[in-house]
Amino acid sequence: MTHNTPLSPRPLSHLTEAPQHRVLTATALRAHGITAAVANERCRPGGPWQLLLPGVYLLHPGLPTSDERLHAALLYAGGECPPIPAQQGGGRTSCHAAARTAAPSGTPSGRSAAGHCPPPHPPRAMITGLAALTLHGFAGSPSLRALDRIDVLVPRTTRLRSTGCVHIVRGQSVPDPEEITGLPVAPVARALADTVGQLTDAGVVRRLLVESVRGGYCESGAVVGELLRARLLGRPHVRDAVDALVAESRALAEGMLYEMVFRHRLPDPCWNVDLRLPGGPHLGGVDAYWPEQAVALELDTRAPRPHLDQDAQWSEYARKREALEGLGITVVHLTPGKLRESLQQQAAIVRTALMTAVEREPAEYVIVTPR
């Protein structure tokens, strides 16, 4: 017997009765003792099976479910590597985290627990595009059943062609996927970039980008960064949508900041003001300023810009902060993500800065004007 000889066949009912086995590859079927000839015979017109994609079989007649289509797409694009195992309690996790959770302690390096991908090797294929946004819960994306195409992100070196309902998206860099219902799914920012690259409807692009921050799925900077890497910011309708995205992110962050101050009874600051020295240079604008304590608060809603790299943007912010602190002004830096995670914790940071202000030398006199 050679390694090409199939195993002795078992009754086929053991496959079709198990929901998780209703979509299998030719290689998996062979491991169950089913030759390609037998599989193809069962896929004849009127037969009990179907050939969904090259080398991927649906083990029942009729239309595949949305879940079966997703599994078939991943099996076609990702070979025999199983999807990320679902975590107890649900939620989203990265592939590496899922693999670490699944592997029992003491598992030797390079090996994995039965049924799981080895931790160092994440799935080489993941759902992206509109299907990924739907799995993430976007209201503005179609239902999985309504999608006639499933985008699958793979490394650029993967030799695959789009076929049937599967559209292969090749990436120079592939992010760690998130686990949703046991499937590897591209993070929201990457899925948005892969979606926007295929859309020409300005209204749809705008709605999806705005929903990404309005729904709390990700930060605007992450979205703009992915669009920049995908070289999509040169398209006018994408630039307009990004302007709306940044404005929405800013408005939401300011709303959370107001809520933090009033809910946690912090002293009323001067909102949205410019600071300058008497007869001197403009020091910059801040989102909130407490003159008596010389404490300034800045919301970081920066997004990457095509003409400045992220290091240059950070240096620009750092110079401004250094100038203010050089005058004795304490600068509190908050991000929308931190506010979203815990208003109470961020309020405690601001309160601490206000309380410790009395321990410092008085700040140099600055002029405060509305922005």
Short mmCIF file of C-alpha atoms in Angstrom, two decimals:
data_model
loop_
_atom_site.label_atom_id
_atom_site.label_comp_id
_atom_site.label_asym_id
_atom_site.label_seq_id
_atom_site.Cartn_x
_atom_site.Cartn_y
_atom_site.Cartn_z
CA MET A 1 0.00 0.00 0.00
CA THR A 2 1.35 3.43 -0.90
CA HIS A 3 0.54 6.85 0.57
CA ASN A 4 -1.73 7.42 -2.46
CA THR A 5 -3.92 4.44 -1.67
CA PRO A 6 -7.20 5.57 -0.06
CA LEU A 7 -8.30 4.17 3.25
CA SER A 8 -10.98 1.53 3.31
CA PRO A 9 -14.30 3.26 2.69
CA ARG A 10 -16.68 3.80 5.60
CA PRO A 11 -20.45 4.30 5.33
CA LEU A 12 -21.03 7.78 3.87
CA SER A 13 -23.77 8.54 6.41
CA HIS A 14 -21.15 9.33 9.07
CA LEU A 15 -20.25 12.43 7.04
CA THR A 16 -23.61 13.85 6.06
CA GLU A 17 -25.03 13.40 9.55
CA ALA A 18 -22.39 15.69 11.11
CA PRO A 19 -23.12 19.41 10.49
CA GLN A 20 -19.44 20.36 10.69
CA HIS A 21 -18.63 17.87 7.90
CA ARG A 22 -21.09 19.10 5.29
CA VAL A 23 -18.33 20.98 3.46
CA LEU A 24 -15.13 19.01 2.87
CA THR A 25 -12.18 19.09 0.50
CA ALA A 26 -11.16 16.23 -1.75
CA THR A 27 -8.18 15.61 0.52
CA ALA A 28 -10.41 15.39 3.60
CA LEU A 29 -12.77 13.02 1.81
CA ARG A 30 -9.83 10.84 0.86
CA ALA A 31 -8.84 10.67 4.53
CA HIS A 32 -12.34 9.27 5.12
CA GLY A 33 -11.73 6.62 2.49
CA ILE A 34 -13.67 8.29 -0.33
CA THR A 35 -11.91 8.45 -3.68
CA ALA A 36 -12.28 11.29 -6.19
CA ALA A 37 -14.21 8.92 -8.47
CA VAL A 38 -16.77 8.17 -5.76
CA ALA A 39 -17.10 11.86 -4.84
CA ASN A 40 -17.60 12.88 -8.48
CA GLU A 41 -20.15 10.14 -8.98
CA ARG A 42 -22.20 11.49 -6.08
CA CYS A 43 -22.02 14.98 -7.64
CA ARG A 44 -23.73 13.97 -10.88
CA PRO A 45 -27.01 15.80 -11.70
CA GLY A 46 -29.62 14.65 -9.21
CA GLY A 47 -26.98 13.23 -6.92
CA PRO A 48 -26.76 13.81 -3.14
CA TRP A 49 -23.58 15.93 -3.23
CA GLN A 50 -22.37 19.05 -5.08
CA LEU A 51 -18.99 20.38 -6.18
CA LEU A 52 -19.13 23.92 -4.73
CA LEU A 53 -15.62 25.01 -5.70
CA PRO A 54 -12.61 23.25 -7.21
CA GLY A 55 -11.74 20.52 -4.75
CA VAL A 56 -14.46 21.53 -2.26
CA TYR A 57 -17.62 19.44 -1.90
CA LEU A 58 -21.03 20.17 -0.35
CA LEU A 59 -22.36 16.93 1.10
CA HIS A 60 -26.06 17.58 0.59
CA PRO A 61 -28.34 18.70 -2.26
CA GLY A 62 -29.97 22.11 -2.41
CA LEU A 63 -28.58 25.57 -1.78
CA PRO A 64 -25.65 25.93 0.64
CA THR A 65 -26.18 27.97 3.77
CA SER A 66 -24.24 31.18 4.34
CA ASP A 67 -22.03 29.40 6.83
CA GLU A 68 -21.31 26.62 4.34
CA ARG A 69 -20.39 29.15 1.64
CA LEU A 70 -17.93 30.85 4.02
CA HIS A 71 -16.36 27.56 5.04
CA ALA A 72 -16.11 26.48 1.40
CA ALA A 73 -14.40 29.76 0.45
CA LEU A 74 -11.85 29.37 3.25
CA LEU A 75 -11.20 25.72 2.41
CA TYR A 76 -10.62 26.62 -1.23
CA ALA A 77 -8.25 29.48 -0.36
CA GLY A 78 -6.63 28.10 2.77
CA GLY A 79 -6.12 24.43 2.09
CA GLU A 80 -6.61 22.03 4.97
CA CYS A 81 -5.85 24.45 7.83
CA PRO A 82 -9.04 24.47 9.93
CA PRO A 83 -10.66 27.74 10.99
CA ILE A 84 -9.81 29.35 14.30
CA PRO A 85 -11.55 27.39 17.05
CA ALA A 86 -14.43 29.26 18.67
CA GLN A 87 -13.63 30.61 22.12
CA GLN A 88 -15.77 29.97 25.14
CA GLY A 89 -18.01 32.91 25.86
CA GLY A 90 -17.91 34.18 22.27
CA GLY A 91 -16.28 37.45 21.30
CA ARG A 92 -13.44 38.23 18.94
CA THR A 93 -9.87 37.10 19.39
CA SER A 94 -6.80 37.12 17.20
CA CYS A 95 -5.63 33.92 15.57
CA HIS A 96 -2.50 33.82 17.73
CA ALA A 97 -4.53 34.30 20.90
CA ALA A 98 -6.97 31.58 19.87
CA ALA A 99 -4.14 29.17 19.17
CA ARG A 100 -2.49 29.92 22.52
CA THR A 101 -5.78 29.35 24.30
CA ALA A 102 -6.43 26.10 22.48
CA ALA A 103 -2.99 24.56 23.05
CA PRO A 104 -2.59 22.82 26.41
CA SER A 105 0.41 23.65 28.56
CA GLY A 106 3.38 21.51 27.80
CA THR A 107 2.69 21.17 24.09
CA PRO A 108 6.11 21.04 22.40
CA SER A 109 7.13 23.88 20.11
CA GLY A 110 6.13 23.32 16.49
CA ARG A 111 3.27 20.99 17.44
CA SER A 112 -0.32 21.74 18.33
CA ALA A 113 -3.25 20.23 20.14
CA ALA A 114 -5.34 17.95 17.94
CA GLY A 115 -7.68 19.86 15.69
CA HIS A 116 -5.99 23.26 16.05
CA CYS A 117 -3.58 25.27 13.85
CA PRO A 118 -0.05 25.58 15.27
CA PRO A 119 0.31 28.92 17.09
CA PRO A 120 3.20 30.25 14.93
CA HIS A 121 1.20 29.78 11.72
CA PRO A 122 -2.07 31.72 11.48
CA PRO A 123 -4.54 30.74 8.75
CA ARG A 124 -3.23 31.83 5.39
CA ALA A 125 -6.73 32.86 4.32
CA MET A 126 -9.38 34.98 6.01
CA ILE A 127 -12.75 36.50 5.12
CA THR A 128 -12.52 40.17 4.14
CA GLY A 129 -14.53 42.78 2.24
CA LEU A 130 -18.30 43.12 2.65
CA ALA A 131 -18.69 39.59 4.03
CA ALA A 132 -16.24 40.46 6.83
CA LEU A 133 -18.08 43.71 7.61
CA THR A 134 -21.34 41.75 7.84
CA LEU A 135 -19.73 39.27 10.23
CA HIS A 136 -18.43 42.19 12.32
CA GLY A 137 -22.03 43.42 12.58
CA PHE A 138 -22.17 46.39 10.19
CA ALA A 139 -25.75 47.48 9.54
CA GLY A 140 -24.73 49.08 6.24
CA SER A 141 -23.42 45.86 4.67
CA PRO A 142 -25.68 43.31 2.97
CA SER A 143 -26.69 40.04 4.56
CA LEU A 144 -24.43 37.08 3.84
CA ARG A 145 -27.18 35.42 1.82
CA ALA A 146 -27.52 38.52 -0.38
CA LEU A 147 -23.81 38.55 -1.25
CA ASP A 148 -23.00 36.96 -4.58
CA ARG A 149 -19.27 37.20 -3.84
CA ILE A 150 -17.12 36.36 -0.83
CA ASP A 151 -13.77 38.15 -0.63
CA VAL A 152 -10.93 36.08 0.83
CA LEU A 153 -7.65 37.73 1.78
CA VAL A 154 -4.51 35.66 1.15
CA PRO A 155 -0.77 36.42 1.04
CA ARG A 156 0.44 37.83 -2.27
CA THR A 157 2.50 34.72 -2.98
CA THR A 158 -0.54 32.41 -2.86
CA ARG A 159 -1.25 30.84 -6.24
CA LEU A 160 -5.01 30.94 -6.49
CA ARG A 161 -7.56 32.30 -8.90
CA SER A 162 -10.94 33.77 -8.15
CA THR A 163 -13.66 31.29 -9.02
CA GLY A 164 -17.37 30.87 -8.41
CA CYS A 165 -18.44 32.99 -5.46
CA VAL A 166 -14.87 33.38 -4.20
CA HIS A 167 -12.92 36.54 -5.02
CA ILE A 168 -9.26 36.26 -4.07
CA VAL A 169 -7.73 39.44 -2.57
CA ARG A 170 -3.94 39.33 -2.39
CA GLY A 171 -2.11 41.39 0.20
CA GLN A 172 1.55 42.29 0.52
CA SER A 173 1.00 42.17 4.28
CA VAL A 174 -1.73 40.10 5.89
CA PRO A 175 -2.96 41.06 9.39
CA ASP A 176 -3.72 38.68 12.21
CA PRO A 177 -7.36 37.69 11.76
CA GLU A 178 -10.07 38.01 14.38
CA GLU A 179 -12.24 35.05 15.31
CA ILE A 180 -15.97 35.48 14.68
CA THR A 181 -18.23 32.42 15.00
CA GLY A 182 -15.16 30.24 14.63
CA LEU A 183 -14.02 31.81 11.35
CA PRO A 184 -10.87 33.85 10.64
CA VAL A 185 -12.03 37.35 9.67
CA ALA A 186 -9.97 40.38 8.69
CA PRO A 187 -9.96 43.26 11.24
CA VAL A 188 -12.49 46.00 10.51
CA ALA A 189 -10.00 48.55 9.19
CA ARG A 190 -8.49 46.07 6.72
CA ALA A 191 -11.91 44.75 5.66
CA LEU A 192 -13.03 48.34 5.01
CA ALA A 193 -10.00 49.05 2.82
CA ASP A 194 -10.56 45.85 0.84
CA THR A 195 -14.23 46.83 0.43
CA VAL A 196 -13.65 50.47 -0.51
CA GLY A 197 -11.13 49.46 -3.16
CA GLN A 198 -13.95 47.80 -5.09
CA LEU A 199 -16.69 50.42 -4.60
CA THR A 200 -17.47 53.44 -6.77
CA ASP A 201 -20.64 54.58 -5.01
CA ALA A 202 -19.57 57.58 -2.91
CA GLY A 203 -22.63 57.32 -0.66
CA VAL A 204 -21.98 53.69 0.23
CA VAL A 205 -18.29 54.36 0.93
CA ARG A 206 -19.18 57.29 3.18
CA ARG A 207 -21.81 55.31 5.12
CA LEU A 208 -19.48 52.39 5.76
CA LEU A 209 -16.57 54.57 6.91
CA VAL A 210 -18.76 56.65 9.21
CA GLU A 211 -20.38 53.53 10.68
CA SER A 212 -16.95 52.13 11.54
CA VAL A 213 -16.42 54.87 14.15
CA ARG A 214 -20.05 55.57 15.02
CA GLY A 215 -20.55 51.91 15.85
CA GLY A 216 -17.32 51.75 17.86
CA TYR A 217 -15.76 49.13 15.58
CA CYS A 218 -12.38 50.87 15.24
CA GLU A 219 -10.57 54.20 15.39
CA SER A 220 -10.57 56.56 12.44
CA GLY A 221 -6.76 56.59 12.35
CA ALA A 222 -6.67 52.82 11.77
CA VAL A 223 -9.11 53.11 8.87
CA VAL A 224 -7.27 56.00 7.22
CA GLY A 225 -3.98 54.19 7.70
CA GLU A 226 -5.27 51.13 5.82
CA LEU A 227 -6.72 53.31 3.05
CA LEU A 228 -3.38 55.08 2.77
CA ARG A 229 -1.46 51.80 2.54
CA ALA A 230 -3.91 50.61 -0.12
CA ARG A 231 -3.30 53.85 -2.08
CA LEU A 232 -6.99 54.70 -2.13
CA LEU A 233 -6.82 58.27 -0.78
CA GLY A 234 -6.15 59.59 -4.27
CA ARG A 235 -9.73 58.81 -5.28
CA PRO A 236 -11.95 61.90 -4.81
CA HIS A 237 -14.95 60.01 -3.41
CA VAL A 238 -12.70 58.24 -0.90
CA ARG A 239 -11.11 61.54 0.23
CA ASP A 240 -14.57 63.04 0.77
CA ALA A 241 -15.63 59.98 2.77
CA VAL A 242 -12.47 60.23 4.90
CA ASP A 243 -13.29 63.87 5.70
CA ALA A 244 -16.70 62.72 6.94
CA LEU A 245 -15.07 59.88 8.90
CA VAL A 246 -12.63 62.19 10.70
CA ALA A 247 -15.39 64.72 11.45
CA GLU A 248 -17.61 61.97 12.87
CA SER A 249 -14.78 60.61 14.99
CA ARG A 250 -14.05 64.10 16.31
CA ALA A 251 -17.70 64.80 17.17
CA LEU A 252 -18.11 61.48 18.99
CA ALA A 253 -14.90 62.00 20.98
CA GLU A 254 -15.94 65.51 22.01
CA GLY A 255 -19.33 64.19 23.12
CA MET A 256 -17.65 61.58 25.31
CA LEU A 257 -15.33 64.25 26.73
CA TYR A 258 -18.27 66.48 27.70
CA GLU A 259 -19.98 63.47 29.28
CA MET A 260 -16.84 62.61 31.26
CA VAL A 261 -16.52 66.12 32.72
CA PHE A 262 -20.16 66.48 33.72
CA ARG A 263 -20.89 62.92 34.81
CA HIS A 264 -17.81 62.76 37.05
CA ARG A 265 -18.23 66.34 38.31
CA LEU A 266 -14.91 67.74 37.20
CA PRO A 267 -14.47 71.54 37.32
CA ASP A 268 -15.80 73.30 34.22
CA PRO A 269 -12.94 74.00 31.78
CA CYS A 270 -12.68 76.47 28.93
CA TRP A 271 -13.76 74.40 25.93
CA ASN A 272 -11.99 74.44 22.54
CA VAL A 273 -9.58 77.30 23.07
CA ASP A 274 -6.34 78.63 21.63
CA LEU A 275 -3.39 79.40 23.88
CA ARG A 276 -0.79 82.11 23.19
CA LEU A 277 1.77 84.16 25.10
CA PRO A 278 1.09 87.89 25.55
CA GLY A 279 2.61 89.49 22.46
CA GLY A 280 4.21 86.18 21.66
CA PRO A 281 3.68 83.15 19.45
CA HIS A 282 0.58 81.01 19.12
CA LEU A 283 1.02 77.92 21.29
CA GLY A 284 -1.75 75.85 19.72
CA GLY A 285 -5.31 74.82 20.36
CA VAL A 286 -6.54 72.46 23.06
CA ASP A 287 -9.89 70.80 23.63
CA ALA A 288 -10.20 71.83 27.27
CA TYR A 289 -8.20 74.12 29.54
CA TRP A 290 -8.37 74.78 33.28
CA PRO A 291 -6.68 78.21 33.70
CA GLU A 292 -6.43 78.15 37.49
CA GLN A 293 -4.62 74.81 37.48
CA ALA A 294 -2.83 75.32 34.12
CA VAL A 295 -4.02 71.92 32.87
CA ALA A 296 -4.71 71.39 29.17
CA LEU A 297 -6.48 68.40 27.66
CA GLU A 298 -6.04 67.22 24.10
CA LEU A 299 -8.06 64.62 22.24
CA ASP A 300 -5.94 62.60 19.87
CA THR A 301 -8.13 62.24 16.80
CA ARG A 302 -5.23 62.50 14.40
CA ALA A 303 -5.42 60.47 11.21
CA PRO A 304 -2.54 59.74 8.86
CA ARG A 305 -2.12 62.26 6.04
CA PRO A 306 -0.67 61.40 2.63
CA HIS A 307 2.07 64.05 2.78
CA LEU A 308 3.22 63.22 6.33
CA ASP A 309 4.23 59.86 7.71
CA GLN A 310 3.10 58.86 11.18
CA ASP A 311 6.50 59.62 12.75
CA ALA A 312 6.36 63.17 11.38
CA GLN A 313 2.85 63.66 12.71
CA TRP A 314 3.84 62.41 16.14
CA SER A 315 6.86 64.72 16.17
CA GLU A 316 4.58 67.62 15.34
CA TYR A 317 2.35 66.77 18.30
CA ALA A 318 5.35 66.18 20.61
CA ARG A 319 6.82 69.62 19.83
CA LYS A 320 3.54 71.29 20.75
CA ARG A 321 3.29 69.33 23.99
CA GLU A 322 6.89 70.11 24.91
CA ALA A 323 6.31 73.83 24.37
CA LEU A 324 3.26 73.85 26.66
CA GLU A 325 4.93 71.80 29.39
CA GLY A 326 7.95 74.09 29.18
CA LEU A 327 5.66 76.90 30.31
CA GLY A 328 4.45 74.88 33.30
CA ILE A 329 1.22 73.66 31.68
CA THR A 330 0.27 70.03 32.30
CA VAL A 331 -0.98 68.35 29.13
CA VAL A 332 -3.38 65.39 29.46
CA HIS A 333 -3.57 63.28 26.33
CA LEU A 334 -6.71 61.19 25.74
CA THR A 335 -7.83 59.10 22.78
CA PRO A 336 -11.40 58.24 21.71
CA GLY A 337 -10.61 54.61 22.42
CA LYS A 338 -9.63 55.33 26.04
CA LEU A 339 -12.77 57.37 26.58
CA ARG A 340 -14.89 54.61 25.10
CA GLU A 341 -13.29 51.96 27.29
CA SER A 342 -13.65 53.78 30.63
CA LEU A 343 -14.85 57.31 31.24
CA GLN A 344 -14.32 56.85 34.97
CA GLN A 345 -10.66 55.93 34.58
CA GLN A 346 -9.96 58.88 32.27
CA ALA A 347 -11.79 61.22 34.64
CA ALA A 348 -9.53 60.00 37.45
CA ILE A 349 -6.47 60.86 35.34
CA VAL A 350 -7.74 64.40 34.74
CA ARG A 351 -8.72 64.85 38.40
CA THR A 352 -5.24 63.77 39.51
CA ALA A 353 -3.65 66.31 37.15
CA LEU A 354 -5.87 69.07 38.57
CA MET A 355 -5.16 68.12 42.20
CA THR A 356 -1.38 67.97 41.75
CA ALA A 357 -1.29 71.35 40.00
CA VAL A 358 -0.91 73.12 43.36
CA GLU A 359 2.40 71.33 43.88
CA ARG A 360 3.98 72.91 40.81
CA GLU A 361 5.41 76.32 40.14
CA PRO A 362 2.81 78.73 38.75
CA ALA A 363 2.59 78.57 34.97
CA GLU A 364 3.61 81.51 32.88
CA TYR A 365 0.68 83.72 32.06
CA VAL A 366 -1.02 82.69 28.81
CA ILE A 367 -3.88 84.24 26.88
CA VAL A 368 -6.91 82.01 26.29
CA THR A 369 -9.13 82.74 23.29
CA PRO A 370 -11.98 80.75 21.66
CA ARG A 371 -11.05 78.64 18.67
#
